[in-house]
Amino acid sequence: KFEKPYKRDGAGLTLAALYLDEEEPNKDSLLSLVNQALIATEIFQADSIVKECRSYHNFYLCNRLYLLNLAAIYSTGFECPDSTQVIPELRILLTEVYKSYLSFNESFPGTALPSSYMEMYHEAVKFVEEQPSEYSLFDHYSFIRNYINPLFLQNQKLINQYNVVTRSLVDYSLNKKEITIFNKNLYNAQNPKGVFLRVTDPDALAEIERLGKLLFYDPILSGNNLRSCASCHKPTEYFTDTAVSTALQFNRVDRLARTTPSLINVNFNHLLMQDGKFYSLQEQTKNVITNPVEMGSSDEEVMEKIMSCDEYKQGFKSLLKYTPQEKKISFDHIVSAITFYYSTFSRYYSPFDEAMNGKGNITEAEKKGFNLFMSKAQCATCHFVPQFNGVKPPYIGSEFEVLGVPADSLFKSLSNDMGRYEINPAVETAKAFRTGTVRNANHTSFYMHNGVFRSLQQLIDFYDGGGGSGKGLNVPNQTLSSDSLKLSTEDKENLLHFIRSLDEKIVMETGPAQLPVSKNKALNNRRVGGEY
């Protein structure tokens, strides 16, 4: 009676007997369980994930994500609320994965991990084993710089050497080229070229950038011809406005509710604006131009005025051959040139990047600051390596946090801005805001969505004190711990040193000498950069 299922799966009888916990289980019950196990086994074997494991391609893609998580997640406490277990768990993880490496090499000798990789990984395991178990004392800097980043580069080379392919759209966010974690081309979150996506000709790109720069400084985009993109996003101030907490509205009387975010590195976010309202840079730009409280214009008005300027008209006309999907000059051409222009300022690197890529060094205070950032200060559980924003591996989405931001620096009340809730209403999203980048933060005050904090020192004190809840405000859904981080004065100074090491070596520029002349003489009194 049991001969057939027993031969199909010899383990089935034993598993069923253990499940029933009987020395002589009922035969009908036993047969039923064995058949259920066999059906489940067949389903498991047919699963697409199991099939993927039968090739080496999936292994190298998984290993890439594993290494990114080692750099950004596994040593920070993001997935382990008990800080005393972060490093012990990391040791176990590294050791067990090494065993998986050995099994993989035995199963796929033709596409095995080379000895150079295995030796470096072994050194990484040894390094972690010799480190203190307290994660605030763990040398995150050396771990990532000397082991994980080089291992990632090796894995990238192997992905190309073995012609690794994927059918998962998730993998296409990450770059397959032989680059390190701290390369600005690691992942793609936005298309800054817009309708010019497929343009690669250097001369054409230079023309798009030239036109984009003119437009960025040209108040012709506004309803009153007095306000330009550069009015609020000042290129000499890291594309923000450090003079005011929030900018003037279009009416020149009231203030906007939120700060002017820097446009540098904005293309490394999947969702844009502080509430994540937009998916693309171009949609965001369109909204700013047509928003009645910002630039107060319309796409029809903008197009009419721009087409009255021969320099704009001829420039975009020469680019039409690169956008066959657009038969005539459109609003999409205009906003795409603008986004491409300002995205060029996101290509620069910081001293910290150079150190991580083995091209320089940072000071001991900066190293201590980074190690604090990754551990005791808990910054890295929201600001992830390498962009130090809210985009974590596999870098396909933007995260939001509820911090309990006050309406004023005296913490008398909570800010009444509902943030993400206005876009995606839910209990969890009330007063949630997108996590911005720490890069160039030394130059991009005011801080928080309402500009409530003027200095980085105030900002660090806010986090150290447990956010709004820690200050006694009622924030039931706060995602930041309300407990004090207990940072010392030295800790805070070292954090500041690290943050300053993320200042990118951006070559700032001045505006154009003059703006394109219009056939409408009333438009020719425009001032470069606008008037307010």
Coordinates of C-alpha atoms in Angstrom, one line a residue:
K1 CA 0.0 0.0 0.0
F2 CA 2.9 2.4 0.8
E3 CA 5.3 1.1 -1.9
K4 CA 4.6 3.8 -4.5
P5 CA 4.9 7.0 -2.4
Y6 CA 7.8 5.5 -0.5
K7 CA 9.8 5.0 -3.6
R8 CA 9.0 8.5 -4.9
D9 CA 10.2 10.1 -1.7
G10 CA 11.8 8.0 0.9
A11 CA 11.9 10.9 3.4
G12 CA 8.2 11.3 3.2
L13 CA 7.4 8.4 5.6
T14 CA 9.8 9.6 8.2
L15 CA 8.6 13.2 8.0
A16 CA 5.0 12.1 8.4
A17 CA 5.7 9.8 11.3
L18 CA 7.5 12.7 13.1
Y19 CA 4.7 15.0 12.3
L20 CA 2.1 12.6 13.8
D21 CA 4.4 11.9 16.8
E22 CA 3.2 8.2 16.8
E23 CA 5.3 5.0 16.8
E24 CA 2.6 3.3 14.7
P25 CA 0.6 6.1 13.1
N26 CA -2.7 5.5 11.4
K27 CA -2.0 4.3 7.9
D28 CA -4.6 6.4 6.1
S29 CA -3.4 9.6 7.9
L30 CA 0.2 8.7 7.1
L31 CA -0.6 8.1 3.4
S32 CA -2.4 11.5 3.2
L33 CA 0.5 13.4 4.7
V34 CA 3.0 11.7 2.4
N35 CA 1.0 12.6 -0.7
Q36 CA 0.6 16.2 0.5
A37 CA 4.4 16.4 1.0
L38 CA 5.0 15.0 -2.5
I39 CA 2.6 17.6 -4.0
A40 CA 4.3 20.4 -2.1
T41 CA 7.7 19.1 -3.2
E42 CA 6.6 19.2 -6.9
I43 CA 5.3 22.7 -6.5
F44 CA 8.5 23.8 -4.8
Q45 CA 10.6 22.4 -7.6
A46 CA 8.5 24.1 -10.1
D47 CA 8.9 27.5 -8.5
S48 CA 10.6 30.2 -10.6
I49 CA 13.0 31.1 -7.7
V50 CA 14.2 27.4 -7.5
K51 CA 14.7 27.3 -11.2
E52 CA 16.8 30.5 -11.0
C53 CA 19.1 28.8 -8.5
R54 CA 20.0 26.2 -11.1
S55 CA 22.1 28.7 -12.9
Y56 CA 25.0 30.9 -11.9
H57 CA 23.4 34.1 -13.0
N58 CA 21.1 34.4 -10.0
F59 CA 24.0 33.8 -7.7
Y60 CA 26.1 36.8 -8.8
L61 CA 23.0 39.1 -8.7
C62 CA 22.2 37.9 -5.2
N63 CA 25.8 38.3 -4.2
R64 CA 25.8 41.9 -5.5
L65 CA 22.8 42.7 -3.3
Y66 CA 24.4 40.9 -0.4
L67 CA 27.5 43.1 -0.6
L68 CA 25.5 46.3 -0.9
N69 CA 23.6 45.2 2.2
L70 CA 26.8 44.6 4.0
A71 CA 27.8 48.2 3.3
A72 CA 24.5 49.8 3.9
I73 CA 22.3 47.7 6.2
Y74 CA 23.8 44.7 8.1
S75 CA 26.2 46.6 10.4
T76 CA 24.0 49.5 11.2
G77 CA 21.2 47.9 13.3
F78 CA 18.6 48.6 10.6
E79 CA 17.4 44.9 10.8
C80 CA 18.5 44.2 14.4
P81 CA 16.9 46.3 17.1
D82 CA 19.2 44.8 19.7
S83 CA 22.4 46.7 19.2
T84 CA 24.3 44.1 21.3
Q85 CA 23.6 41.5 18.6
V86 CA 24.5 43.5 15.5
I87 CA 28.1 42.5 15.2
P88 CA 27.6 38.9 16.6
E89 CA 24.9 38.4 13.9
L90 CA 27.3 39.9 11.3
R91 CA 30.0 37.4 12.2
I92 CA 27.6 34.4 11.8
L93 CA 26.3 35.8 8.5
L94 CA 29.7 36.2 7.0
T95 CA 30.8 32.7 8.1
E96 CA 27.7 31.0 6.8
V97 CA 27.9 32.8 3.4
Y98 CA 31.4 31.7 3.1
K99 CA 30.1 28.1 3.3
S100 CA 27.6 29.0 0.5
Y101 CA 30.5 30.3 -1.6
L102 CA 32.3 27.0 -1.2
S103 CA 29.1 25.1 -2.2
F104 CA 28.6 27.3 -5.2
N105 CA 32.2 26.9 -6.5
E106 CA 31.7 23.1 -6.2
S107 CA 28.4 23.2 -8.1
F108 CA 29.5 25.7 -10.8
P109 CA 33.3 25.2 -11.3
G110 CA 33.1 26.9 -14.7
T111 CA 31.8 30.2 -13.3
A112 CA 33.3 29.9 -9.8
L113 CA 34.4 32.7 -7.5
P114 CA 38.1 33.1 -8.1
S115 CA 40.7 32.6 -5.4
S116 CA 41.3 36.4 -5.2
Y117 CA 37.7 36.9 -4.2
M118 CA 37.7 34.1 -1.7
E119 CA 40.9 35.2 -0.1
M120 CA 39.7 38.8 0.3
Y121 CA 36.3 37.6 1.7
H122 CA 38.2 35.4 4.2
E123 CA 40.2 38.4 5.3
A124 CA 36.9 40.3 5.8
V125 CA 35.6 37.5 8.0
K126 CA 38.8 37.6 10.0
F127 CA 38.6 41.4 10.3
V128 CA 35.1 41.2 11.8
E129 CA 36.0 38.4 14.1
E130 CA 38.8 40.5 15.6
Q131 CA 36.6 43.6 16.0
P132 CA 34.8 44.5 19.3
S133 CA 31.3 43.1 19.6
E134 CA 29.9 46.6 20.5
Y135 CA 28.7 48.0 17.2
S136 CA 29.5 51.6 18.2
L137 CA 33.2 50.5 18.5
F138 CA 33.1 48.5 15.3
D139 CA 35.3 50.0 12.5
H140 CA 32.7 50.4 9.8
Y141 CA 35.0 52.7 7.8
S142 CA 37.7 50.1 7.4
F143 CA 35.2 47.2 6.9
I144 CA 33.6 48.9 3.9
R145 CA 36.7 50.6 2.5
N146 CA 39.1 47.8 2.7
Y147 CA 36.9 44.8 2.1
I148 CA 33.3 45.3 1.0
N149 CA 33.9 48.0 -1.6
P150 CA 36.7 46.0 -3.3
L151 CA 34.7 42.8 -3.1
F152 CA 31.8 44.6 -4.8
L153 CA 34.1 45.7 -7.6
Q154 CA 35.3 42.1 -8.1
N155 CA 31.7 40.9 -8.2
Q156 CA 30.9 43.5 -10.8
K157 CA 33.8 42.3 -12.9
L158 CA 32.6 38.7 -12.6
I159 CA 29.1 39.8 -13.7
N160 CA 30.6 41.1 -16.9
Q161 CA 33.1 38.3 -17.3
Y162 CA 30.5 35.6 -17.0
N163 CA 27.9 37.6 -19.0
V164 CA 25.3 37.5 -16.2
V165 CA 21.8 38.3 -17.3
T166 CA 18.5 38.9 -15.5
R167 CA 14.8 38.8 -16.1
S168 CA 14.0 40.9 -13.1
L169 CA 13.2 44.6 -13.7
V170 CA 14.6 45.2 -10.1
D171 CA 18.1 44.5 -11.3
Y172 CA 18.0 47.1 -14.0
S173 CA 18.2 49.9 -11.4
L174 CA 21.8 48.9 -10.7
N175 CA 24.7 49.4 -13.1
K176 CA 26.5 46.4 -14.5
K177 CA 29.6 48.3 -15.3
E178 CA 32.8 47.6 -13.4
I179 CA 32.3 50.3 -10.7
T180 CA 32.5 50.6 -7.0
I181 CA 29.7 51.3 -4.5
F182 CA 30.8 54.9 -4.2
N183 CA 30.4 55.6 -7.9
K184 CA 27.7 58.1 -8.9
N185 CA 26.6 55.7 -11.6
L186 CA 25.8 52.9 -9.2
Y187 CA 22.1 53.1 -9.7
N188 CA 19.6 55.1 -11.8
A189 CA 16.6 56.6 -10.0
Q190 CA 15.7 59.4 -12.5
N191 CA 16.0 60.2 -16.2
P192 CA 17.4 63.8 -16.2
K193 CA 17.4 63.9 -20.0
G194 CA 13.6 63.5 -20.3
V195 CA 12.6 63.4 -24.0
F196 CA 16.3 63.6 -24.9
L197 CA 16.9 60.2 -23.2
R198 CA 18.5 58.5 -26.2
V199 CA 20.8 61.5 -27.1
T200 CA 24.5 60.5 -26.8
D201 CA 26.1 62.9 -29.3
P202 CA 28.4 65.2 -27.3
D203 CA 27.6 68.3 -29.4
A204 CA 23.8 67.7 -29.0
L205 CA 24.2 67.2 -25.2
A206 CA 26.2 70.4 -25.0
E207 CA 23.5 72.3 -26.8
I208 CA 20.8 70.8 -24.5
E209 CA 22.8 71.8 -21.5
R210 CA 23.3 75.4 -22.9
L211 CA 19.6 75.9 -23.5
G212 CA 18.8 74.4 -20.1
K213 CA 21.1 76.8 -18.4
L214 CA 19.6 79.8 -20.2
L215 CA 16.1 78.6 -19.2
F216 CA 17.1 78.0 -15.6
Y217 CA 18.1 81.6 -15.2
D218 CA 15.3 83.0 -17.4
P219 CA 12.3 84.6 -15.6
I220 CA 10.4 84.1 -18.9
L221 CA 9.2 80.8 -17.3
S222 CA 7.1 82.7 -14.7
G223 CA 3.8 84.4 -15.1
N224 CA 5.1 87.9 -14.3
N225 CA 8.6 87.5 -16.0
L226 CA 10.2 88.3 -12.7
R227 CA 11.0 84.9 -11.3
S228 CA 13.3 82.1 -12.5
C229 CA 14.4 78.7 -11.3
A230 CA 17.5 80.4 -10.0
S231 CA 15.5 82.7 -7.8
C232 CA 15.1 79.9 -5.2
H233 CA 17.7 77.4 -6.4
K234 CA 20.8 79.5 -6.4
P235 CA 23.7 77.6 -8.1
T236 CA 26.3 79.4 -6.0
E237 CA 24.5 78.1 -2.9
Y238 CA 24.3 74.5 -3.9
F239 CA 21.0 75.1 -5.7
T240 CA 19.1 76.1 -2.6
D241 CA 18.6 79.4 -0.8
T242 CA 20.6 79.7 2.5
A243 CA 19.4 83.2 3.2
V244 CA 15.8 82.3 4.2
S245 CA 14.0 79.4 5.8
T246 CA 11.3 79.3 3.1
A247 CA 11.1 81.4 -0.1
L248 CA 8.5 84.0 -1.1
Q249 CA 5.4 82.9 -2.8
F250 CA 4.6 84.2 -6.3
N251 CA 2.6 87.1 -4.8
R252 CA 5.8 88.4 -3.2
V253 CA 4.1 88.7 0.2
D254 CA 3.5 85.3 1.7
R255 CA 6.1 82.5 2.3
L256 CA 6.0 79.0 1.0
A257 CA 5.3 76.3 3.5
R258 CA 8.4 74.3 2.8
T259 CA 12.1 74.9 2.3
T260 CA 13.9 75.0 -1.0
P261 CA 15.6 71.6 -1.4
S262 CA 18.9 71.4 -3.1
L263 CA 18.8 70.1 -6.7
I264 CA 22.2 68.5 -6.4
N265 CA 21.9 64.7 -6.2
V266 CA 18.1 65.0 -6.5
N267 CA 18.2 62.5 -9.4
F268 CA 19.2 59.8 -6.9
N269 CA 15.6 59.8 -5.5
H270 CA 12.8 57.7 -6.9
L271 CA 10.1 60.0 -5.5
L272 CA 10.5 63.7 -5.6
M273 CA 9.4 66.6 -3.4
Q274 CA 9.5 66.3 0.3
D275 CA 6.1 64.5 0.2
G276 CA 7.1 62.2 -2.7
K277 CA 4.4 63.7 -5.0
F278 CA 6.2 63.2 -8.3
Y279 CA 7.9 60.3 -10.0
S280 CA 10.0 62.3 -12.5
L281 CA 12.1 65.4 -12.6
Q282 CA 10.2 66.6 -15.6
E283 CA 6.8 66.4 -13.9
Q284 CA 8.2 68.1 -10.9
T285 CA 9.6 71.0 -13.0
K286 CA 6.3 71.4 -14.9
N287 CA 4.5 71.6 -11.6
V288 CA 6.8 74.3 -10.2
I289 CA 6.4 76.4 -13.4
T290 CA 2.6 76.2 -13.4
N291 CA 2.0 76.3 -9.7
P292 CA 0.2 79.6 -8.9
V293 CA 2.1 80.1 -5.6
E294 CA 5.5 79.4 -7.1
M295 CA 6.1 80.6 -10.7
G296 CA 2.4 81.2 -11.7
S297 CA 2.6 80.4 -15.4
S298 CA 1.1 77.8 -17.7
D299 CA 2.6 75.6 -20.4
E300 CA 0.7 77.5 -23.2
E301 CA 2.1 80.8 -21.9
V302 CA 5.6 79.5 -21.5
M303 CA 5.7 78.0 -25.0
E304 CA 4.4 81.2 -26.6
K305 CA 7.0 83.4 -24.9
I306 CA 9.9 81.0 -25.5
M307 CA 9.0 80.6 -29.2
S308 CA 9.1 84.4 -29.5
C309 CA 12.9 84.1 -28.9
D310 CA 14.8 83.1 -32.0
E311 CA 17.7 81.7 -30.0
Y312 CA 15.4 79.3 -28.1
K313 CA 13.4 78.5 -31.2
Q314 CA 16.4 77.6 -33.4
G315 CA 18.2 75.8 -30.6
F316 CA 15.3 73.4 -29.9
K317 CA 14.5 73.1 -33.6
S318 CA 18.0 71.7 -34.2
L319 CA 17.3 69.1 -31.6
L320 CA 14.0 67.8 -33.0
K321 CA 15.8 65.1 -35.0
Y322 CA 16.8 63.5 -31.7
T323 CA 13.2 63.2 -30.5
P324 CA 11.2 61.5 -33.2
Q325 CA 8.4 60.9 -30.7
E326 CA 7.9 64.7 -30.6
K327 CA 7.2 66.2 -34.0
K328 CA 7.4 69.8 -32.9
I329 CA 8.9 71.8 -30.0
S330 CA 6.9 71.1 -26.9
F331 CA 6.8 71.9 -23.2
D332 CA 8.5 68.5 -22.6
H333 CA 11.6 69.8 -24.6
I334 CA 11.7 72.8 -22.3
V335 CA 11.6 71.0 -19.0
S336 CA 13.9 68.3 -20.2
A337 CA 16.6 70.8 -21.0
I338 CA 16.2 72.3 -17.6
T339 CA 16.5 69.0 -15.7
F340 CA 19.5 67.9 -17.8
Y341 CA 21.3 71.2 -17.0
Y342 CA 21.0 71.0 -13.2
S343 CA 21.6 67.3 -13.1
T344 CA 25.1 67.9 -14.4
F345 CA 26.0 69.2 -10.9
S346 CA 25.3 65.8 -9.4
R347 CA 28.4 64.2 -11.0
Y348 CA 30.9 65.5 -8.4
Y349 CA 32.6 63.6 -5.6
S350 CA 33.5 64.3 -2.0
P351 CA 36.7 63.6 -0.1
F352 CA 34.8 60.7 1.6
D353 CA 34.0 59.1 -1.7
E354 CA 37.6 59.4 -2.8
A355 CA 38.8 57.8 0.4
M356 CA 36.4 54.9 0.0
N357 CA 37.6 54.4 -3.5
G358 CA 41.2 54.3 -2.4
K359 CA 42.1 57.7 -4.0
G360 CA 42.6 59.7 -0.8
N361 CA 42.3 59.7 2.9
I362 CA 40.1 61.4 5.5
T363 CA 41.1 62.5 9.0
E364 CA 40.7 60.4 12.2
A365 CA 37.9 62.7 13.4
E366 CA 36.0 62.1 10.1
K367 CA 36.5 58.3 10.4
K368 CA 35.2 58.4 14.0
G369 CA 32.2 60.5 12.8
F370 CA 31.4 58.0 10.1
N371 CA 31.6 55.1 12.5
L372 CA 29.2 57.0 14.8
F373 CA 26.9 57.7 11.9
M374 CA 26.7 54.0 11.2
S375 CA 26.1 52.9 14.7
K376 CA 25.5 54.8 18.0
A377 CA 24.0 57.9 16.3
Q378 CA 21.7 55.7 14.2
C379 CA 21.9 58.0 11.2
A380 CA 22.6 55.2 8.8
T381 CA 19.3 53.4 9.5
C382 CA 17.6 56.2 7.5
H383 CA 20.4 57.7 5.5
F384 CA 21.8 54.8 3.5
V385 CA 25.3 54.3 1.9
P386 CA 26.3 55.5 -0.6
Q387 CA 24.1 58.5 -1.3
F388 CA 23.2 58.9 2.4
N389 CA 19.6 59.5 1.5
G390 CA 16.5 57.4 2.0
V391 CA 17.2 55.0 -0.9
K392 CA 18.5 51.7 0.3
P393 CA 19.6 48.5 -1.5
P394 CA 18.4 47.5 -4.1
Y395 CA 17.9 51.2 -4.6
I396 CA 14.4 51.0 -6.2
G397 CA 12.4 53.2 -3.8
S398 CA 12.5 56.2 -1.5
E399 CA 11.8 56.0 2.2
F400 CA 9.8 58.4 4.5
E401 CA 10.2 59.1 8.2
V402 CA 8.1 60.7 10.9
L403 CA 10.5 62.7 13.1
G404 CA 8.1 64.9 15.1
V405 CA 9.4 68.2 13.5
P406 CA 8.3 71.2 15.6
A407 CA 6.7 74.3 14.3
D408 CA 9.4 76.4 16.0
S409 CA 12.8 75.8 17.6
L410 CA 11.3 76.1 21.1
F411 CA 9.2 73.0 20.5
K412 CA 6.0 74.7 21.6
S413 CA 4.0 72.7 19.0
L414 CA 4.2 70.2 16.2
S415 CA 4.4 71.4 12.6
N416 CA 1.0 71.2 11.1
D417 CA 2.3 70.1 7.7
M418 CA 0.9 66.6 7.0
G419 CA 3.6 65.7 4.6
R420 CA 3.3 62.3 2.8
Y421 CA -0.3 62.0 4.1
E422 CA -1.5 64.5 1.6
I423 CA -0.3 62.2 -1.2
N424 CA -1.0 58.8 0.4
P425 CA -3.4 59.1 3.3
A426 CA -2.7 56.5 6.1
V427 CA -2.0 56.6 9.8
E428 CA 1.6 55.8 9.1
T429 CA 2.2 58.6 6.6
A430 CA 0.9 61.5 8.8
K431 CA 3.6 64.1 9.0
A432 CA 6.1 61.8 7.2
F433 CA 8.7 63.3 4.9
R434 CA 11.1 61.9 2.4
T435 CA 14.6 61.3 3.8
G436 CA 16.9 63.7 2.0
T437 CA 20.7 63.3 1.5
V438 CA 23.4 64.3 4.0
R439 CA 25.7 65.1 1.1
N440 CA 26.6 68.9 1.1
A441 CA 24.4 69.3 4.2
N442 CA 27.1 71.7 5.5
H443 CA 26.0 74.1 2.8
T444 CA 22.3 73.5 2.5
S445 CA 20.6 75.0 5.5
F446 CA 17.8 75.7 6.6
Y447 CA 17.0 72.1 7.8
M448 CA 13.8 70.1 7.9
H449 CA 10.8 70.6 5.6
N450 CA 9.9 73.9 7.3
G451 CA 13.4 75.2 7.8
V452 CA 13.0 75.2 11.6
F453 CA 16.7 74.5 12.3
R454 CA 19.4 76.9 11.1
S455 CA 22.5 74.9 12.0
L456 CA 23.7 71.3 11.8
Q457 CA 24.4 71.6 15.6
Q458 CA 20.7 72.2 16.2
L459 CA 19.8 69.3 13.9
I460 CA 22.0 66.9 15.6
D461 CA 20.7 68.0 19.0
F462 CA 17.2 67.3 17.7
Y463 CA 18.0 63.7 16.8
D464 CA 20.0 63.2 19.9
G465 CA 17.1 64.3 22.0
G466 CA 14.7 61.8 20.5
G467 CA 12.9 64.0 18.0
G468 CA 9.6 65.6 18.7
S469 CA 8.5 62.8 21.1
G470 CA 11.7 63.2 23.0
K471 CA 10.8 66.9 23.5
G472 CA 7.3 66.1 24.8
L473 CA 5.3 66.6 21.7
N474 CA 2.6 64.1 20.9
V475 CA 3.8 62.1 17.8
P476 CA 2.2 58.6 18.1
N477 CA 3.5 57.4 14.8
Q478 CA 7.1 58.7 15.2
T479 CA 9.5 56.4 13.4
L480 CA 12.5 57.9 15.2
S481 CA 13.2 56.5 18.7
S482 CA 12.1 59.0 21.4
D483 CA 15.1 57.8 23.6
S484 CA 18.2 59.9 23.8
L485 CA 21.2 58.7 21.8
K486 CA 23.4 59.9 24.6
L487 CA 25.9 61.5 22.2
S488 CA 28.8 63.3 23.9
T489 CA 30.1 66.7 22.9
E490 CA 33.0 64.9 21.2
D491 CA 30.6 62.6 19.4
K492 CA 28.7 65.5 17.9
E493 CA 31.9 67.2 16.8
N494 CA 33.1 64.1 15.1
L495 CA 29.7 63.7 13.4
L496 CA 30.1 67.2 12.0
H497 CA 33.5 66.4 10.7
F498 CA 32.2 63.4 8.9
I499 CA 29.2 65.4 7.4
R500 CA 31.7 68.0 6.1
S501 CA 33.7 65.2 4.5
L502 CA 30.6 64.7 2.3
D503 CA 30.9 68.2 0.8
E504 CA 31.3 67.5 -2.9
K505 CA 34.0 69.3 -5.0
I506 CA 31.4 71.0 -7.2
V507 CA 32.6 73.6 -9.7
M508 CA 30.2 76.4 -9.2
E509 CA 29.3 78.8 -12.1
T510 CA 27.8 82.1 -12.7
G511 CA 24.7 82.8 -14.7
P512 CA 24.7 83.6 -18.4
A513 CA 25.8 87.1 -19.5
Q514 CA 22.5 87.8 -21.1
L515 CA 19.2 86.2 -22.0
P516 CA 17.7 85.5 -25.5
V517 CA 16.0 88.4 -27.1
S518 CA 12.3 88.2 -27.7
K519 CA 10.2 89.6 -30.6
N520 CA 7.9 90.8 -27.9
K521 CA 9.8 93.9 -26.8
A522 CA 7.9 93.9 -23.5
L523 CA 9.8 90.7 -22.6
N524 CA 13.3 92.2 -23.2
N525 CA 13.6 93.8 -19.8
R526 CA 14.1 90.4 -18.1
R527 CA 16.9 90.2 -15.6
V528 CA 19.2 87.1 -15.5
G529 CA 18.1 85.1 -12.5
G530 CA 14.9 87.1 -12.0
E531 CA 14.2 89.8 -9.4
Y532 CA 12.9 87.8 -6.4

